[in-house]
């Protein structure tokens, strides 16, 4: 986003919205957040992006961003597969993969610890 003032961004968004929908949007401002037609609250930068999308300049830019995001989940899905393999090895050697509470307290008591309060 270039160095535009709030009024310029709102004017651009309003013009693009009128061209697309044929009516003027109801823009409410609360602090630094803007709400368009009682929709989701957005920041000024997002409002500028929405204006560009409505004007037709950003859909070509938004498509590569969406394509770039699609491969990332595939990579993220591949990474958890490796830890699953690592988890399967301890299961073969340790059974359930940990001590039961009863066994854990038996170990602590054998080291000289006391029982917790209430026992």
PDB file of N, CA and C in Angstrom, residues 10-55:
ATOM      1  N   UNK A  10     -10.738   5.423   1.652  1.00  0.00           N
ATOM      2  CA  UNK A  10     -12.198   5.289   1.750  1.00  0.00           C
ATOM      3  C   UNK A  10     -12.859   5.749   0.455  1.00  0.00           C
ATOM      4  N   UNK A  11     -12.354   6.823  -0.139  1.00  0.00           N
ATOM      5  CA  UNK A  11     -12.923   7.315  -1.400  1.00  0.00           C
ATOM      6  C   UNK A  11     -12.720   6.290  -2.521  1.00  0.00           C
ATOM      7  N   UNK A  12     -11.535   5.681  -2.589  1.00  0.00           N
ATOM      8  CA  UNK A  12     -11.279   4.658  -3.608  1.00  0.00           C
ATOM      9  C   UNK A  12     -12.184   3.453  -3.399  1.00  0.00           C
ATOM     10  N   UNK A  13     -12.303   3.014  -2.135  1.00  0.00           N
ATOM     11  CA  UNK A  13     -13.144   1.864  -1.847  1.00  0.00           C
ATOM     12  C   UNK A  13     -14.594   2.149  -2.194  1.00  0.00           C
ATOM     13  N   UNK A  14     -15.073   3.338  -1.829  1.00  0.00           N
ATOM     14  CA  UNK A  14     -16.459   3.700  -2.113  1.00  0.00           C
ATOM     15  C   UNK A  14     -16.724   3.712  -3.613  1.00  0.00           C
ATOM     16  N   UNK A  15     -15.800   4.286  -4.390  1.00  0.00           N
ATOM     17  CA  UNK A  15     -15.971   4.338  -5.844  1.00  0.00           C
ATOM     18  C   UNK A  15     -15.987   2.934  -6.443  1.00  0.00           C
ATOM     19  N   UNK A  16     -15.094   2.066  -5.997  1.00  0.00           N
ATOM     20  CA  UNK A  16     -15.038   0.701  -6.512  1.00  0.00           C
ATOM     21  C   UNK A  16     -16.279  -0.089  -6.094  1.00  0.00           C
ATOM     22  N   UNK A  17     -16.752   0.139  -4.864  1.00  0.00           N
ATOM     23  CA  UNK A  17     -17.930  -0.556  -4.357  1.00  0.00           C
ATOM     24  C   UNK A  17     -19.175  -0.153  -5.146  1.00  0.00           C
ATOM     25  N   UNK A  18     -19.298   1.154  -5.419  1.00  0.00           N
ATOM     26  CA  UNK A  18     -20.451   1.643  -6.190  1.00  0.00           C
ATOM     27  C   UNK A  18     -20.416   1.063  -7.598  1.00  0.00           C
ATOM     28  N   UNK A  19     -19.231   1.000  -8.212  1.00  0.00           N
ATOM     29  CA  UNK A  19     -19.117   0.446  -9.558  1.00  0.00           C
ATOM     30  C   UNK A  19     -19.479  -1.027  -9.584  1.00  0.00           C
ATOM     31  N   UNK A  20     -19.135  -1.756  -8.542  1.00  0.00           N
ATOM     32  CA  UNK A  20     -19.383  -3.204  -8.503  1.00  0.00           C
ATOM     33  C   UNK A  20     -20.820  -3.531  -8.097  1.00  0.00           C
ATOM     34  N   UNK A  21     -21.321  -2.890  -7.028  1.00  0.00           N
ATOM     35  CA  UNK A  21     -22.621  -3.253  -6.463  1.00  0.00           C
ATOM     36  C   UNK A  21     -23.748  -2.289  -6.812  1.00  0.00           C
ATOM     37  N   UNK A  22     -23.428  -1.109  -7.285  1.00  0.00           N
ATOM     38  CA  UNK A  22     -24.454  -0.156  -7.669  1.00  0.00           C
ATOM     39  C   UNK A  22     -25.058   0.619  -6.517  1.00  0.00           C
ATOM     40  N   UNK A  23     -24.530   0.474  -5.323  1.00  0.00           N
ATOM     41  CA  UNK A  23     -25.033   1.248  -4.186  1.00  0.00           C
ATOM     42  C   UNK A  23     -23.843   1.673  -3.332  1.00  0.00           C
ATOM     43  N   UNK A  24     -24.070   2.678  -2.494  1.00  0.00           N
ATOM     44  CA  UNK A  24     -22.995   3.192  -1.659  1.00  0.00           C
ATOM     45  C   UNK A  24     -22.859   2.338  -0.398  1.00  0.00           C
ATOM     46  N   UNK A  25     -21.629   1.984  -0.002  1.00  0.00           N
ATOM     47  CA  UNK A  25     -21.445   1.154   1.196  1.00  0.00           C
ATOM     48  C   UNK A  25     -21.627   1.966   2.466  1.00  0.00           C
ATOM     49  N   UNK A  26     -22.022   1.283   3.534  1.00  0.00           N
ATOM     50  CA  UNK A  26     -22.103   1.915   4.847  1.00  0.00           C
ATOM     51  C   UNK A  26     -20.825   1.549   5.590  1.00  0.00           C
ATOM     52  N   UNK A  27     -19.951   2.522   5.750  1.00  0.00           N
ATOM     53  CA  UNK A  27     -18.667   2.284   6.394  1.00  0.00           C
ATOM     54  C   UNK A  27     -18.703   2.889   7.787  1.00  0.00           C
ATOM     55  N   UNK A  28     -18.499   2.032   8.791  1.00  0.00           N
ATOM     56  CA  UNK A  28     -18.460   2.479  10.178  1.00  0.00           C
ATOM     57  C   UNK A  28     -17.025   2.349  10.668  1.00  0.00           C
ATOM     58  N   UNK A  29     -16.558   3.350  11.408  1.00  0.00           N
ATOM     59  CA  UNK A  29     -15.214   3.310  11.943  1.00  0.00           C
ATOM     60  C   UNK A  29     -15.268   3.262  13.460  1.00  0.00           C
ATOM     61  N   UNK A  30     -14.506   2.329  14.023  1.00  0.00           N
ATOM     62  CA  UNK A  30     -14.387   2.238  15.477  1.00  0.00           C
ATOM     63  C   UNK A  30     -12.903   2.072  15.775  1.00  0.00           C
ATOM     64  N   UNK A  31     -12.289   3.142  16.231  1.00  0.00           N
ATOM     65  CA  UNK A  31     -10.840   3.128  16.450  1.00  0.00           C
ATOM     66  C   UNK A  31     -10.143   3.087  15.106  1.00  0.00           C
ATOM     67  N   UNK A  32      -9.284   2.100  14.930  1.00  0.00           N
ATOM     68  CA  UNK A  32      -8.591   1.955  13.651  1.00  0.00           C
ATOM     69  C   UNK A  32      -9.204   0.841  12.807  1.00  0.00           C
ATOM     70  N   UNK A  33     -10.367   0.370  13.184  1.00  0.00           N
ATOM     71  CA  UNK A  33     -11.062  -0.698  12.458  1.00  0.00           C
ATOM     72  C   UNK A  33     -12.222  -0.110  11.671  1.00  0.00           C
ATOM     73  N   UNK A  34     -12.483  -0.698  10.503  1.00  0.00           N
ATOM     74  CA  UNK A  34     -13.579  -0.268   9.641  1.00  0.00           C
ATOM     75  C   UNK A  34     -14.500  -1.444   9.394  1.00  0.00           C
ATOM     76  N   UNK A  35     -15.800  -1.178   9.430  1.00  0.00           N
ATOM     77  CA  UNK A  35     -16.799  -2.210   9.188  1.00  0.00           C
ATOM     78  C   UNK A  35     -17.630  -1.771   7.990  1.00  0.00           C
ATOM     79  N   UNK A  36     -17.692  -2.615   6.952  1.00  0.00           N
ATOM     80  CA  UNK A  36     -18.406  -2.296   5.730  1.00  0.00           C
ATOM     81  C   UNK A  36     -19.708  -3.089   5.705  1.00  0.00           C
ATOM     82  N   UNK A  37     -20.830  -2.395   5.647  1.00  0.00           N
ATOM     83  CA  UNK A  37     -22.162  -3.007   5.594  1.00  0.00           C
ATOM     84  C   UNK A  37     -22.354  -4.056   6.689  1.00  0.00           C
ATOM     85  N   UNK A  38     -21.978  -3.724   7.910  1.00  0.00           N
ATOM     86  CA  UNK A  38     -22.111  -4.609   9.076  1.00  0.00           C
ATOM     87  C   UNK A  38     -21.442  -5.953   8.861  1.00  0.00           C
ATOM     88  N   UNK A  39     -20.362  -5.960   8.111  1.00  0.00           N
ATOM     89  CA  UNK A  39     -19.602  -7.187   7.879  1.00  0.00           C
ATOM     90  C   UNK A  39     -18.457  -7.299   8.865  1.00  0.00           C
ATOM     91  N   UNK A  40     -17.438  -8.013   8.448  1.00  0.00           N
ATOM     92  CA  UNK A  40     -16.273  -8.232   9.282  1.00  0.00           C
ATOM     93  C   UNK A  40     -15.467  -6.937   9.412  1.00  0.00           C
ATOM     94  N   UNK A  41     -14.922  -6.676  10.582  1.00  0.00           N
ATOM     95  CA  UNK A  41     -14.097  -5.488  10.803  1.00  0.00           C
ATOM     96  C   UNK A  41     -12.732  -5.701  10.171  1.00  0.00           C
ATOM     97  N   UNK A  42     -12.245  -4.676   9.464  1.00  0.00           N
ATOM     98  CA  UNK A  42     -10.955  -4.764   8.785  1.00  0.00           C
ATOM     99  C   UNK A  42     -10.139  -3.515   9.064  1.00  0.00           C
ATOM    100  N   UNK A  43      -8.843  -3.622   8.875  1.00  0.00           N
ATOM    101  CA  UNK A  43      -7.942  -2.484   9.022  1.00  0.00           C
ATOM    102  C   UNK A  43      -7.935  -1.676   7.736  1.00  0.00           C
ATOM    103  N   UNK A  44      -7.290  -0.516   7.770  1.00  0.00           N
ATOM    104  CA  UNK A  44      -7.249   0.381   6.621  1.00  0.00           C
ATOM    105  C   UNK A  44      -6.518  -0.276   5.446  1.00  0.00           C
ATOM    106  N   UNK A  45      -5.449  -1.008   5.709  1.00  0.00           N
ATOM    107  CA  UNK A  45      -4.708  -1.684   4.647  1.00  0.00           C
ATOM    108  C   UNK A  45      -5.554  -2.733   3.949  1.00  0.00           C
ATOM    109  N   UNK A  46      -6.345  -3.468   4.709  1.00  0.00           N
ATOM    110  CA  UNK A  46      -7.229  -4.465   4.129  1.00  0.00           C
ATOM    111  C   UNK A  46      -8.333  -3.795   3.312  1.00  0.00           C
ATOM    112  N   UNK A  47      -8.769  -2.637   3.766  1.00  0.00           N
ATOM    113  CA  UNK A  47      -9.782  -1.889   3.032  1.00  0.00           C
ATOM    114  C   UNK A  47      -9.229  -1.454   1.681  1.00  0.00           C
ATOM    115  N   UNK A  48      -7.960  -1.055   1.646  1.00  0.00           N
ATOM    116  CA  UNK A  48      -7.307  -0.684   0.388  1.00  0.00           C
ATOM    117  C   UNK A  48      -7.193  -1.898  -0.531  1.00  0.00           C
ATOM    118  N   UNK A  49      -6.865  -3.063   0.030  1.00  0.00           N
ATOM    119  CA  UNK A  49      -6.795  -4.290  -0.766  1.00  0.00           C
ATOM    120  C   UNK A  49      -8.173  -4.655  -1.330  1.00  0.00           C
ATOM    121  N   UNK A  50      -9.204  -4.490  -0.511  1.00  0.00           N
ATOM    122  CA  UNK A  50     -10.566  -4.775  -0.971  1.00  0.00           C
ATOM    123  C   UNK A  50     -10.950  -3.833  -2.096  1.00  0.00           C
ATOM    124  N   UNK A  51     -10.536  -2.574  -2.010  1.00  0.00           N
ATOM    125  CA  UNK A  51     -10.828  -1.606  -3.066  1.00  0.00           C
ATOM    126  C   UNK A  51     -10.159  -2.025  -4.361  1.00  0.00           C
ATOM    127  N   UNK A  52      -8.910  -2.511  -4.265  1.00  0.00           N
ATOM    128  CA  UNK A  52      -8.196  -2.966  -5.451  1.00  0.00           C
ATOM    129  C   UNK A  52      -8.865  -4.203  -6.048  1.00  0.00           C
ATOM    130  N   UNK A  53      -9.347  -5.100  -5.200  1.00  0.00           N
ATOM    131  CA  UNK A  53     -10.049  -6.288  -5.694  1.00  0.00           C
ATOM    132  C   UNK A  53     -11.344  -5.911  -6.394  1.00  0.00           C
ATOM    133  N   UNK A  54     -12.090  -4.984  -5.795  1.00  0.00           N
ATOM    134  CA  UNK A  54     -13.347  -4.560  -6.404  1.00  0.00           C
ATOM    135  C   UNK A  54     -13.103  -3.847  -7.723  1.00  0.00           C
ATOM    136  N   UNK A  55     -11.994  -3.119  -7.821  1.00  0.00           N
ATOM    137  CA  UNK A  55     -11.670  -2.402  -9.047  1.00  0.00           C
ATOM    138  C   UNK A  55     -11.191  -3.363 -10.136  1.00  0.00           C
TER     139      UNK A  55
END
